[in-house]
């Protein structure tokens, strides 16, 4: 059974009605508490265990669990802080969090809900009740993932759409500015695509775009990297925490992967196969400017790659004062 049935990472959308075993992350510094939860869920859930707040954050970013059962009192980062950080990060903000704790007072529970948890369970608890509550929130997650996939997925290619791209670029720009990390953007265009459609017809053109989308996805390895269909035969990739050299490397790998797919394109002047041109622009760790600047300048680089002969990558660091 597929554990990741959609093209979009992190979404819990069943494929052809097949049930997916939900992926739960259990976070507690005490082994005995983990054991109780493990026994309650191991029969029908995939379980991941973290013994510290720091490890929980790493796992959430890398593995996108469907729900987190989170202890409050832990020696490194406490549960409230873990929850706050998950909710502040666009990559993890949709993962529901339930606190499981021996705190029983109203103020603690209210604080847990304030920092973004969906529920608060006090120890000792009834296994039946915890299972019921977890299942309720998993169902809600499935429903909201389904809605998000309708809103954010390009139906032709299965990758994200322009609406997702616009939202995510804005939030990643804000995050990169706050954390002082680089952010790279790739703009990618299929060479001589109009001629492709004229030569092979629009249905073949649609197939070509699906193949290009797949070739791009194959070279985006990290969970935070995203590709969207920007419009027509144009795609955009957002690469958080990626410098110019690394982004250029990814762009070259995508360009080579599209070429290696050897989709016939007899109407191209370059080669008898489909090729792409890629523009790369990178915001440095500490740099002024706007997400709009980044987009415009990635487009300028794409134009340079086209002008330079196509099937090429052109890259540059963002220049906020360029007056574009
Ligand atoms: Mg504890």
PDB file of C-alpha atoms and ligand atoms in Angstrom:
ATOM      1  CA  UNK A   1       0.000   0.000   0.000  1.00  0.00           C
ATOM      2  CA  UNK A   2       1.268   3.475  -0.841  1.00  0.00           C
ATOM      3  CA  UNK A   3       2.062   5.662   2.136  1.00  0.00           C
ATOM      4  CA  UNK A   4       2.228   8.795   0.046  1.00  0.00           C
ATOM      5  CA  UNK A   5      -0.544   8.417  -2.487  1.00  0.00           C
ATOM      6  CA  UNK A   6      -0.722  11.993  -3.745  1.00  0.00           C
ATOM      7  CA  UNK A   7       1.800  14.024  -5.681  1.00  0.00           C
ATOM      8  CA  UNK A   8       1.699  16.594  -2.919  1.00  0.00           C
ATOM      9  CA  UNK A   9       3.809  15.860   0.129  1.00  0.00           C
ATOM     10  CA  UNK A  10       2.319  16.103   3.579  1.00  0.00           C
ATOM     11  CA  UNK A  11      -1.291  15.696   2.504  1.00  0.00           C
ATOM     12  CA  UNK A  12      -3.321  12.802   3.865  1.00  0.00           C
ATOM     13  CA  UNK A  13      -5.540  12.043   0.903  1.00  0.00           C
ATOM     14  CA  UNK A  14      -6.649   8.431   0.417  1.00  0.00           C
ATOM     15  CA  UNK A  15      -5.919   6.929  -2.980  1.00  0.00           C
ATOM     16  CA  UNK A  16      -8.826   5.065  -4.647  1.00  0.00           C
ATOM     17  CA  UNK A  17     -10.561   4.714  -1.296  1.00  0.00           C
ATOM     18  CA  UNK A  18      -7.741   2.656   0.206  1.00  0.00           C
ATOM     19  CA  UNK A  19      -7.318   3.301   3.897  1.00  0.00           C
ATOM     20  CA  UNK A  20      -3.933   4.700   4.887  1.00  0.00           C
ATOM     21  CA  UNK A  21      -2.529   3.893   8.299  1.00  0.00           C
ATOM     22  CA  UNK A  22      -2.150   7.343   9.845  1.00  0.00           C
ATOM     23  CA  UNK A  23       1.356   8.340  10.914  1.00  0.00           C
ATOM     24  CA  UNK A  24       1.479   9.396  14.579  1.00  0.00           C
ATOM     25  CA  UNK A  25       4.428  11.025  16.296  1.00  0.00           C
ATOM     26  CA  UNK A  26       4.634  10.239  20.037  1.00  0.00           C
ATOM     27  CA  UNK A  27       6.725  12.765  21.977  1.00  0.00           C
ATOM     28  CA  UNK A  28       7.614  12.185  25.621  1.00  0.00           C
ATOM     29  CA  UNK A  29      10.870  12.189  27.599  1.00  0.00           C
ATOM     30  CA  UNK A  30       9.641   9.267  29.769  1.00  0.00           C
ATOM     31  CA  UNK A  31       9.908   5.812  28.192  1.00  0.00           C
ATOM     32  CA  UNK A  32       7.020   4.484  30.261  1.00  0.00           C
ATOM     33  CA  UNK A  33       4.609   7.087  28.841  1.00  0.00           C
ATOM     34  CA  UNK A  34       5.711   6.324  25.295  1.00  0.00           C
ATOM     35  CA  UNK A  35       5.063   2.665  25.976  1.00  0.00           C
ATOM     36  CA  UNK A  36       1.446   3.244  27.058  1.00  0.00           C
ATOM     37  CA  UNK A  37       0.700   5.261  23.917  1.00  0.00           C
ATOM     38  CA  UNK A  38       2.581   2.790  21.753  1.00  0.00           C
ATOM     39  CA  UNK A  39       0.374  -0.035  22.947  1.00  0.00           C
ATOM     40  CA  UNK A  40      -2.757   2.022  22.357  1.00  0.00           C
ATOM     41  CA  UNK A  41      -1.943   2.815  18.717  1.00  0.00           C
ATOM     42  CA  UNK A  42       0.533   0.307  17.301  1.00  0.00           C
ATOM     43  CA  UNK A  43      -2.112  -2.022  15.825  1.00  0.00           C
ATOM     44  CA  UNK A  44      -3.566   0.466  13.350  1.00  0.00           C
ATOM     45  CA  UNK A  45      -1.178   3.436  13.133  1.00  0.00           C
ATOM     46  CA  UNK A  46       2.367   3.982  11.909  1.00  0.00           C
ATOM     47  CA  UNK A  47       4.255   5.223  14.944  1.00  0.00           C
ATOM     48  CA  UNK A  48       7.327   7.429  15.238  1.00  0.00           C
ATOM     49  CA  UNK A  49       8.840   8.191  18.634  1.00  0.00           C
ATOM     50  CA  UNK A  50      10.742  11.271  19.863  1.00  0.00           C
ATOM     51  CA  UNK A  51      12.220  11.609  23.355  1.00  0.00           C
ATOM     52  CA  UNK A  52      12.903  15.377  23.174  1.00  0.00           C
ATOM     53  CA  UNK A  53      11.367  18.545  21.800  1.00  0.00           C
ATOM     54  CA  UNK A  54      14.276  19.151  19.427  1.00  0.00           C
ATOM     55  CA  UNK A  55      13.959  15.684  17.933  1.00  0.00           C
ATOM     56  CA  UNK A  56      10.183  16.135  17.572  1.00  0.00           C
ATOM     57  CA  UNK A  57      10.737  19.297  15.499  1.00  0.00           C
ATOM     58  CA  UNK A  58      13.261  17.527  13.266  1.00  0.00           C
ATOM     59  CA  UNK A  59      10.913  14.600  12.670  1.00  0.00           C
ATOM     60  CA  UNK A  60       7.953  16.848  11.892  1.00  0.00           C
ATOM     61  CA  UNK A  61       9.954  18.751   9.271  1.00  0.00           C
ATOM     62  CA  UNK A  62      11.370  15.600   7.683  1.00  0.00           C
ATOM     63  CA  UNK A  63       8.518  13.098   7.928  1.00  0.00           C
ATOM     64  CA  UNK A  64       5.306  15.131   8.136  1.00  0.00           C
ATOM     65  CA  UNK A  65       3.348  12.995  10.628  1.00  0.00           C
ATOM     66  CA  UNK A  66      -0.452  13.209  10.453  1.00  0.00           C
ATOM     67  CA  UNK A  67      -0.792  14.015  14.149  1.00  0.00           C
ATOM     68  CA  UNK A  68       1.486  14.661  17.134  1.00  0.00           C
ATOM     69  CA  UNK A  69       0.792  13.473  20.698  1.00  0.00           C
ATOM     70  CA  UNK A  70       2.960  15.860  22.680  1.00  0.00           C
ATOM     71  CA  UNK A  71       4.178  15.853  26.271  1.00  0.00           C
ATOM     72  CA  UNK A  72       4.330  19.289  27.954  1.00  0.00           C
ATOM     73  CA  UNK A  73       7.195  18.960  30.444  1.00  0.00           C
ATOM     74  CA  UNK A  74      10.448  17.994  28.757  1.00  0.00           C
ATOM     75  CA  UNK A  75      14.023  18.872  29.691  1.00  0.00           C
ATOM     76  CA  UNK A  76      15.107  20.627  26.483  1.00  0.00           C
ATOM     77  CA  UNK A  77      12.338  22.485  24.648  1.00  0.00           C
ATOM     78  CA  UNK A  78       8.975  22.184  26.410  1.00  0.00           C
ATOM     79  CA  UNK A  79       5.833  21.043  24.623  1.00  0.00           C
ATOM     80  CA  UNK A  80       4.299  24.521  24.394  1.00  0.00           C
ATOM     81  CA  UNK A  81       7.380  25.853  22.620  1.00  0.00           C
ATOM     82  CA  UNK A  82       7.473  22.830  20.278  1.00  0.00           C
ATOM     83  CA  UNK A  83       3.822  23.453  19.380  1.00  0.00           C
ATOM     84  CA  UNK A  84       4.437  27.172  18.819  1.00  0.00           C
ATOM     85  CA  UNK A  85       7.328  26.453  16.471  1.00  0.00           C
ATOM     86  CA  UNK A  86       5.334  23.860  14.526  1.00  0.00           C
ATOM     87  CA  UNK A  87       2.500  26.336  14.064  1.00  0.00           C
ATOM     88  CA  UNK A  88       4.877  29.143  12.980  1.00  0.00           C
ATOM     89  CA  UNK A  89       6.432  27.060  10.211  1.00  0.00           C
ATOM     90  CA  UNK A  90       4.428  26.838   6.961  1.00  0.00           C
ATOM     91  CA  UNK A  91       5.853  23.344   6.376  1.00  0.00           C
ATOM     92  CA  UNK A  92       4.430  21.964   9.643  1.00  0.00           C
ATOM     93  CA  UNK A  93       1.599  24.320  10.637  1.00  0.00           C
ATOM     94  CA  UNK A  94      -1.133  21.963   9.401  1.00  0.00           C
ATOM     95  CA  UNK A  95      -0.055  19.005  11.557  1.00  0.00           C
ATOM     96  CA  UNK A  96      -2.569  18.701  14.434  1.00  0.00           C
ATOM     97  CA  UNK A  97      -1.082  18.599  17.931  1.00  0.00           C
ATOM     98  CA  UNK A  98      -2.705  17.034  21.012  1.00  0.00           C
ATOM     99  CA  UNK A  99      -1.078  17.608  24.393  1.00  0.00           C
ATOM    100  CA  UNK A 100      -0.927  14.602  26.707  1.00  0.00           C
ATOM    101  CA  UNK A 101       0.102  15.684  30.174  1.00  0.00           C
ATOM    102  CA  UNK A 102      -0.340  15.266  33.894  1.00  0.00           C
ATOM    103  CA  UNK A 103      -1.239  18.963  34.144  1.00  0.00           C
ATOM    104  CA  UNK A 104      -4.887  19.170  35.010  1.00  0.00           C
ATOM    105  CA  UNK A 105      -5.550  22.827  35.672  1.00  0.00           C
ATOM    106  CA  UNK A 106      -7.641  25.016  33.425  1.00  0.00           C
ATOM    107  CA  UNK A 107      -4.937  27.654  32.810  1.00  0.00           C
ATOM    108  CA  UNK A 108      -2.477  25.066  31.468  1.00  0.00           C
ATOM    109  CA  UNK A 109      -5.109  23.582  29.204  1.00  0.00           C
ATOM    110  CA  UNK A 110      -6.114  27.013  27.912  1.00  0.00           C
ATOM    111  CA  UNK A 111      -2.457  27.836  27.254  1.00  0.00           C
ATOM    112  CA  UNK A 112      -2.041  24.592  25.287  1.00  0.00           C
ATOM    113  CA  UNK A 113      -4.988  25.497  23.071  1.00  0.00           C
ATOM    114  CA  UNK A 114      -3.725  29.083  22.749  1.00  0.00           C
ATOM    115  CA  UNK A 115      -0.410  27.931  21.285  1.00  0.00           C
ATOM    116  CA  UNK A 116      -2.265  25.997  18.601  1.00  0.00           C
ATOM    117  CA  UNK A 117      -3.076  22.507  19.915  1.00  0.00           C
ATOM    118  CA  UNK A 118      -6.371  20.951  18.790  1.00  0.00           C
ATOM    119  CA  UNK A 119      -6.934  19.065  22.047  1.00  0.00           C
ATOM    120  CA  UNK A 120      -5.564  18.527  25.555  1.00  0.00           C
ATOM    121  CA  UNK A 121      -5.640  15.151  27.313  1.00  0.00           C
ATOM    122  CA  UNK A 122      -4.851  14.772  31.012  1.00  0.00           C
ATOM    123  CA  UNK A 123      -3.102  11.756  32.501  1.00  0.00           C
ATOM    124  CA  UNK A 124      -4.150   9.266  33.637  1.00  0.00           C
ATOM    125  CA  UNK A 125      -6.319   8.767  30.576  1.00  0.00           C
ATOM    126  CA  UNK A 126      -8.620   6.141  29.186  1.00  0.00           C
ATOM    127  CA  UNK A 127      -7.080   4.483  26.136  1.00  0.00           C
ATOM    128  CA  UNK A 128     -10.501   4.332  24.511  1.00  0.00           C
ATOM    129  CA  UNK A 129     -11.015   8.082  24.873  1.00  0.00           C
ATOM    130  CA  UNK A 130      -7.544   8.948  23.563  1.00  0.00           C
ATOM    131  CA  UNK A 131      -8.018   6.681  20.566  1.00  0.00           C
ATOM    132  CA  UNK A 132     -11.420   8.223  19.831  1.00  0.00           C
ATOM    133  CA  UNK A 133     -10.062  11.764  20.048  1.00  0.00           C
ATOM    134  CA  UNK A 134      -7.048  10.967  17.879  1.00  0.00           C
ATOM    135  CA  UNK A 135      -9.277   9.347  15.272  1.00  0.00           C
ATOM    136  CA  UNK A 136     -11.574  12.367  15.223  1.00  0.00           C
ATOM    137  CA  UNK A 137      -8.650  14.688  14.538  1.00  0.00           C
ATOM    138  CA  UNK A 138      -7.208  12.355  11.904  1.00  0.00           C
ATOM    139  CA  UNK A 139     -10.577  12.428  10.118  1.00  0.00           C
ATOM    140  CA  UNK A 140     -10.635  16.216  10.261  1.00  0.00           C
ATOM    141  CA  UNK A 141      -7.047  16.323   8.936  1.00  0.00           C
ATOM    142  CA  UNK A 142      -8.065  14.074   6.031  1.00  0.00           C
ATOM    143  CA  UNK A 143     -10.959  16.347   5.185  1.00  0.00           C
ATOM    144  CA  UNK A 144      -8.906  19.530   5.312  1.00  0.00           C
ATOM    145  CA  UNK A 145      -6.087  17.889   3.303  1.00  0.00           C
ATOM    146  CA  UNK A 146      -8.632  16.903   0.678  1.00  0.00           C
ATOM    147  CA  UNK A 147      -9.892  20.477   0.493  1.00  0.00           C
ATOM    148  CA  UNK A 148      -6.342  21.830   0.320  1.00  0.00           C
ATOM    149  CA  UNK A 149      -5.487  19.415  -2.462  1.00  0.00           C
ATOM    150  CA  UNK A 150      -8.457  20.707  -4.477  1.00  0.00           C
ATOM    151  CA  UNK A 151      -7.520  24.311  -3.829  1.00  0.00           C
ATOM    152  CA  UNK A 152      -3.754  23.997  -4.257  1.00  0.00           C
ATOM    153  CA  UNK A 153      -3.116  21.280  -6.839  1.00  0.00           C
ATOM    154  CA  UNK A 154      -2.817  21.812 -10.586  1.00  0.00           C
ATOM    155  CA  UNK A 155      -5.214  19.258 -12.027  1.00  0.00           C
ATOM    156  CA  UNK A 156      -3.305  18.776 -15.266  1.00  0.00           C
ATOM    157  CA  UNK A 157       0.101  17.893 -13.803  1.00  0.00           C
ATOM    158  CA  UNK A 158      -0.609  16.952 -10.162  1.00  0.00           C
ATOM    159  CA  UNK A 159       1.973  19.420  -8.821  1.00  0.00           C
ATOM    160  CA  UNK A 160       1.011  22.548  -6.872  1.00  0.00           C
ATOM    161  CA  UNK A 161      -0.726  25.403  -8.637  1.00  0.00           C
ATOM    162  CA  UNK A 162      -0.132  29.138  -8.917  1.00  0.00           C
ATOM    163  CA  UNK A 163      -2.277  29.910  -5.862  1.00  0.00           C
ATOM    164  CA  UNK A 164      -0.136  27.638  -3.678  1.00  0.00           C
ATOM    165  CA  UNK A 165       3.024  29.128  -5.137  1.00  0.00           C
ATOM    166  CA  UNK A 166       1.964  32.706  -4.403  1.00  0.00           C
ATOM    167  CA  UNK A 167       1.011  31.854  -0.798  1.00  0.00           C
ATOM    168  CA  UNK A 168       4.102  29.762  -0.136  1.00  0.00           C
ATOM    169  CA  UNK A 169       6.552  32.240  -1.684  1.00  0.00           C
ATOM    170  CA  UNK A 170       5.179  34.948   0.584  1.00  0.00           C
ATOM    171  CA  UNK A 171       5.470  32.809   3.732  1.00  0.00           C
ATOM    172  CA  UNK A 172       8.919  31.439   2.821  1.00  0.00           C
ATOM    173  CA  UNK A 173      10.147  34.954   2.120  1.00  0.00           C
ATOM    174  CA  UNK A 174       8.982  36.022   5.595  1.00  0.00           C
ATOM    175  CA  UNK A 175      10.582  32.997   7.203  1.00  0.00           C
ATOM    176  CA  UNK A 176      13.911  33.487   5.379  1.00  0.00           C
ATOM    177  CA  UNK A 177      13.978  37.144   6.442  1.00  0.00           C
ATOM    178  CA  UNK A 178      13.222  36.273  10.089  1.00  0.00           C
ATOM    179  CA  UNK A 179      15.690  33.390  10.285  1.00  0.00           C
ATOM    180  CA  UNK A 180      18.339  35.093   8.132  1.00  0.00           C
ATOM    181  CA  UNK A 181      18.560  32.168   5.766  1.00  0.00           C
ATOM    182  CA  UNK A 182      18.941  32.198   1.977  1.00  0.00           C
ATOM    183  CA  UNK A 183      15.975  31.481  -0.283  1.00  0.00           C
ATOM    184  CA  UNK A 184      16.176  30.443  -3.922  1.00  0.00           C
ATOM    185  CA  UNK A 185      13.612  30.483  -6.679  1.00  0.00           C
ATOM    186  CA  UNK A 186      13.735  28.605  -9.997  1.00  0.00           C
ATOM    187  CA  UNK A 187      11.611  29.678 -12.965  1.00  0.00           C
ATOM    188  CA  UNK A 188      11.468  27.055 -15.668  1.00  0.00           C
ATOM    189  CA  UNK A 189      10.002  27.051 -19.154  1.00  0.00           C
ATOM    190  CA  UNK A 190       9.649  24.309 -21.785  1.00  0.00           C
ATOM    191  CA  UNK A 191      11.602  25.307 -24.915  1.00  0.00           C
ATOM    192  CA  UNK A 192       9.600  25.750 -28.132  1.00  0.00           C
ATOM    193  CA  UNK A 193       6.406  24.523 -26.432  1.00  0.00           C
ATOM    194  CA  UNK A 194       4.087  26.304 -28.857  1.00  0.00           C
ATOM    195  CA  UNK A 195       5.752  24.453 -31.701  1.00  0.00           C
ATOM    196  CA  UNK A 196       5.350  21.213 -29.690  1.00  0.00           C
ATOM    197  CA  UNK A 197       1.601  21.770 -29.431  1.00  0.00           C
ATOM    198  CA  UNK A 198       1.357  22.749 -33.114  1.00  0.00           C
ATOM    199  CA  UNK A 199       3.285  19.644 -34.159  1.00  0.00           C
ATOM    200  CA  UNK A 200       1.892  16.992 -31.792  1.00  0.00           C
ATOM    201  CA  UNK A 201      -1.479  18.435 -30.708  1.00  0.00           C
ATOM    202  CA  UNK A 202      -2.736  19.690 -27.363  1.00  0.00           C
ATOM    203  CA  UNK A 203      -3.294  16.288 -25.754  1.00  0.00           C
ATOM    204  CA  UNK A 204       0.332  15.375 -26.389  1.00  0.00           C
ATOM    205  CA  UNK A 205       1.220  18.824 -25.045  1.00  0.00           C
ATOM    206  CA  UNK A 206      -0.600  17.997 -21.809  1.00  0.00           C
ATOM    207  CA  UNK A 207       1.297  14.700 -21.547  1.00  0.00           C
ATOM    208  CA  UNK A 208       4.549  16.567 -22.131  1.00  0.00           C
ATOM    209  CA  UNK A 209       3.783  18.946 -19.241  1.00  0.00           C
ATOM    210  CA  UNK A 210       3.053  15.966 -16.957  1.00  0.00           C
ATOM    211  CA  UNK A 211       6.391  14.384 -17.881  1.00  0.00           C
ATOM    212  CA  UNK A 212       8.248  17.641 -17.276  1.00  0.00           C
ATOM    213  CA  UNK A 213       6.508  17.991 -13.874  1.00  0.00           C
ATOM    214  CA  UNK A 214       7.642  14.468 -12.955  1.00  0.00           C
ATOM    215  CA  UNK A 215      11.209  15.157 -14.104  1.00  0.00           C
ATOM    216  CA  UNK A 216      11.289  18.256 -11.874  1.00  0.00           C
ATOM    217  CA  UNK A 217       9.847  16.426  -8.848  1.00  0.00           C
ATOM    218  CA  UNK A 218      12.454  13.680  -9.174  1.00  0.00           C
ATOM    219  CA  UNK A 219      15.180  16.230  -8.526  1.00  0.00           C
ATOM    220  CA  UNK A 220      13.523  17.985  -5.566  1.00  0.00           C
ATOM    221  CA  UNK A 221      14.646  15.845  -2.648  1.00  0.00           C
ATOM    222  CA  UNK A 222      13.872  17.812   0.510  1.00  0.00           C
ATOM    223  CA  UNK A 223      10.385  18.070   2.060  1.00  0.00           C
ATOM    224  CA  UNK A 224      10.580  21.901   2.088  1.00  0.00           C
ATOM    225  CA  UNK A 225      11.251  22.146  -1.666  1.00  0.00           C
ATOM    226  CA  UNK A 226       8.161  22.699  -3.797  1.00  0.00           C
ATOM    227  CA  UNK A 227       7.312  22.835  -7.475  1.00  0.00           C
ATOM    228  CA  UNK A 228       4.247  24.564  -8.874  1.00  0.00           C
ATOM    229  CA  UNK A 229       2.884  25.030 -12.355  1.00  0.00           C
ATOM    230  CA  UNK A 230       3.139  28.766 -12.690  1.00  0.00           C
ATOM    231  CA  UNK A 231       1.060  28.976 -15.854  1.00  0.00           C
ATOM    232  CA  UNK A 232       1.074  27.525 -19.395  1.00  0.00           C
ATOM    233  CA  UNK A 233       4.367  25.684 -19.862  1.00  0.00           C
ATOM    234  CA  UNK A 234       6.071  27.527 -17.005  1.00  0.00           C
ATOM    235  CA  UNK A 235       6.961  25.946 -13.650  1.00  0.00           C
ATOM    236  CA  UNK A 236       8.423  27.498 -10.486  1.00  0.00           C
ATOM    237  CA  UNK A 237      10.381  25.855  -7.659  1.00  0.00           C
ATOM    238  CA  UNK A 238      10.800  27.311  -4.178  1.00  0.00           C
ATOM    239  CA  UNK A 239      13.974  26.136  -2.422  1.00  0.00           C
ATOM    240  CA  UNK A 240      14.155  27.356   1.203  1.00  0.00           C
ATOM    241  CA  UNK A 241      17.513  27.645   2.934  1.00  0.00           C
ATOM    242  CA  UNK A 242      19.352  27.102  -0.353  1.00  0.00           C
ATOM    243  CA  UNK A 243      22.251  29.250  -1.578  1.00  0.00           C
ATOM    244  CA  UNK A 244      22.999  30.181  -5.191  1.00  0.00           C
ATOM    245  CA  UNK A 245      25.455  27.320  -5.811  1.00  0.00           C
ATOM    246  CA  UNK A 246      23.094  24.657  -4.449  1.00  0.00           C
ATOM    247  CA  UNK A 247      20.094  26.116  -6.325  1.00  0.00           C
ATOM    248  CA  UNK A 248      22.094  26.207  -9.577  1.00  0.00           C
ATOM    249  CA  UNK A 249      23.048  22.578  -8.998  1.00  0.00           C
ATOM    250  CA  UNK A 250      19.367  21.625  -8.582  1.00  0.00           C
ATOM    251  CA  UNK A 251      18.455  23.632 -11.705  1.00  0.00           C
ATOM    252  CA  UNK A 252      21.132  21.860 -13.746  1.00  0.00           C
ATOM    253  CA  UNK A 253      19.964  18.477 -12.429  1.00  0.00           C
ATOM    254  CA  UNK A 254      16.368  19.253 -13.470  1.00  0.00           C
ATOM    255  CA  UNK A 255      17.461  20.482 -16.913  1.00  0.00           C
ATOM    256  CA  UNK A 256      19.518  17.299 -17.421  1.00  0.00           C
ATOM    257  CA  UNK A 257      16.689  15.088 -16.141  1.00  0.00           C
ATOM    258  CA  UNK A 258      14.174  16.577 -18.610  1.00  0.00           C
ATOM    259  CA  UNK A 259      16.699  16.038 -21.421  1.00  0.00           C
ATOM    260  CA  UNK A 260      17.355  12.458 -20.262  1.00  0.00           C
ATOM    261  CA  UNK A 261      13.607  11.676 -20.408  1.00  0.00           C
ATOM    262  CA  UNK A 262      14.026  11.922 -24.214  1.00  0.00           C
ATOM    263  CA  UNK A 263      10.505  13.073 -24.994  1.00  0.00           C
ATOM    264  CA  UNK A 264      10.499  13.494 -28.794  1.00  0.00           C
ATOM    265  CA  UNK A 265      10.296  17.101 -30.058  1.00  0.00           C
ATOM    266  CA  UNK A 266      10.966  17.125 -33.785  1.00  0.00           C
ATOM    267  CA  UNK A 267       9.859  20.773 -34.091  1.00  0.00           C
ATOM    268  CA  UNK A 268      12.618  22.038 -31.790  1.00  0.00           C
ATOM    269  CA  UNK A 269      15.633  23.848 -33.253  1.00  0.00           C
ATOM    270  CA  UNK A 270      17.870  22.609 -30.431  1.00  0.00           C
ATOM    271  CA  UNK A 271      17.564  18.842 -30.251  1.00  0.00           C
ATOM    272  CA  UNK A 272      14.976  16.240 -31.282  1.00  0.00           C
ATOM    273  CA  UNK A 273      13.857  16.033 -27.640  1.00  0.00           C
ATOM    274  CA  UNK A 274      12.037  18.263 -25.138  1.00  0.00           C
ATOM    275  CA  UNK A 275      14.328  20.655 -23.259  1.00  0.00           C
ATOM    276  CA  UNK A 276      13.828  23.342 -20.623  1.00  0.00           C
ATOM    277  CA  UNK A 277      15.445  26.647 -19.746  1.00  0.00           C
ATOM    278  CA  UNK A 278      15.813  27.657 -16.113  1.00  0.00           C
ATOM    279  CA  UNK A 279      16.303  30.997 -14.380  1.00  0.00           C
ATOM    280  CA  UNK A 280      17.626  31.000 -10.816  1.00  0.00           C
ATOM    281  CA  UNK A 281      17.599  33.844  -8.316  1.00  0.00           C
ATOM    282  CA  UNK A 282      18.756  33.686  -4.688  1.00  0.00           C
ATOM    283  CA  UNK A 283      18.088  35.952  -1.744  1.00  0.00           C
ATOM    284  CA  UNK A 284      21.177  35.909   0.478  1.00  0.00           C
ATOM    285  CA  UNK A 285      20.951  35.168   4.212  1.00  0.00           C
ATOM    286  CA  UNK A 286      20.856  38.855   5.083  1.00  0.00           C
ATOM    287  CA  UNK A 287      19.400  40.948   2.305  1.00  0.00           C
ATOM    288  CA  UNK A 288      16.723  43.555   1.730  1.00  0.00           C
ATOM    289  CA  UNK A 289      14.167  43.290  -1.078  1.00  0.00           C
ATOM    290  CA  UNK A 290      10.808  41.661  -1.612  1.00  0.00           C
ATOM    291  CA  UNK A 291       9.422  38.329  -2.788  1.00  0.00           C
ATOM    292  CA  UNK A 292       8.268  40.186  -5.882  1.00  0.00           C
ATOM    293  CA  UNK A 293      11.892  41.234  -6.646  1.00  0.00           C
ATOM    294  CA  UNK A 294      12.959  37.598  -6.353  1.00  0.00           C
ATOM    295  CA  UNK A 295      10.245  36.484  -8.765  1.00  0.00           C
ATOM    296  CA  UNK A 296      11.012  39.230 -11.300  1.00  0.00           C
ATOM    297  CA  UNK A 297      14.744  38.546 -11.239  1.00  0.00           C
ATOM    298  CA  UNK A 298      14.323  34.765 -11.568  1.00  0.00           C
ATOM    299  CA  UNK A 299      12.262  35.631 -14.651  1.00  0.00           C
ATOM    300  CA  UNK A 300      15.069  37.885 -15.937  1.00  0.00           C
ATOM    301  CA  UNK A 301      17.467  34.937 -15.575  1.00  0.00           C
ATOM    302  CA  UNK A 302      15.011  32.669 -17.391  1.00  0.00           C
ATOM    303  CA  UNK A 303      14.888  35.200 -20.211  1.00  0.00           C
ATOM    304  CA  UNK A 304      18.706  35.242 -20.286  1.00  0.00           C
ATOM    305  CA  UNK A 305      18.763  31.427 -20.524  1.00  0.00           C
ATOM    306  CA  UNK A 306      16.336  31.604 -23.458  1.00  0.00           C
ATOM    307  CA  UNK A 307      18.299  34.362 -25.193  1.00  0.00           C
ATOM    308  CA  UNK A 308      21.550  32.462 -24.628  1.00  0.00           C
ATOM    309  CA  UNK A 309      20.310  29.508 -26.663  1.00  0.00           C
ATOM    310  CA  UNK A 310      17.840  27.585 -24.401  1.00  0.00           C
ATOM    311  CA  UNK A 311      18.339  24.167 -22.723  1.00  0.00           C
ATOM    312  CA  UNK A 312      20.372  26.202 -20.234  1.00  0.00           C
ATOM    313  CA  UNK A 313      20.480  27.571 -16.695  1.00  0.00           C
ATOM    314  CA  UNK A 314      21.210  31.221 -15.830  1.00  0.00           C
ATOM    315  CA  UNK A 315      21.577  32.247 -12.198  1.00  0.00           C
ATOM    316  CA  UNK A 316      22.163  35.385 -10.149  1.00  0.00           C
ATOM    317  CA  UNK A 317      21.969  36.712  -6.627  1.00  0.00           C
ATOM    318  CA  UNK A 318      19.073  39.094  -5.933  1.00  0.00           C
ATOM    319  CA  UNK A 319      19.890  42.769  -6.446  1.00  0.00           C
ATOM    320  CA  UNK A 320      17.198  44.749  -4.567  1.00  0.00           C
ATOM    321  CA  UNK A 321      18.314  48.098  -5.968  1.00  0.00           C
ATOM    322  CA  UNK A 322      18.209  47.015  -9.618  1.00  0.00           C
ATOM    323  CA  UNK A 323      15.061  49.110 -10.121  1.00  0.00           C
ATOM    324  CA  UNK A 324      13.227  46.421 -12.047  1.00  0.00           C
TER     325      UNK A 324
HETATM  326 MG1  LIG B   1       7.732  14.821  30.425  1.00  0.00          MG
END
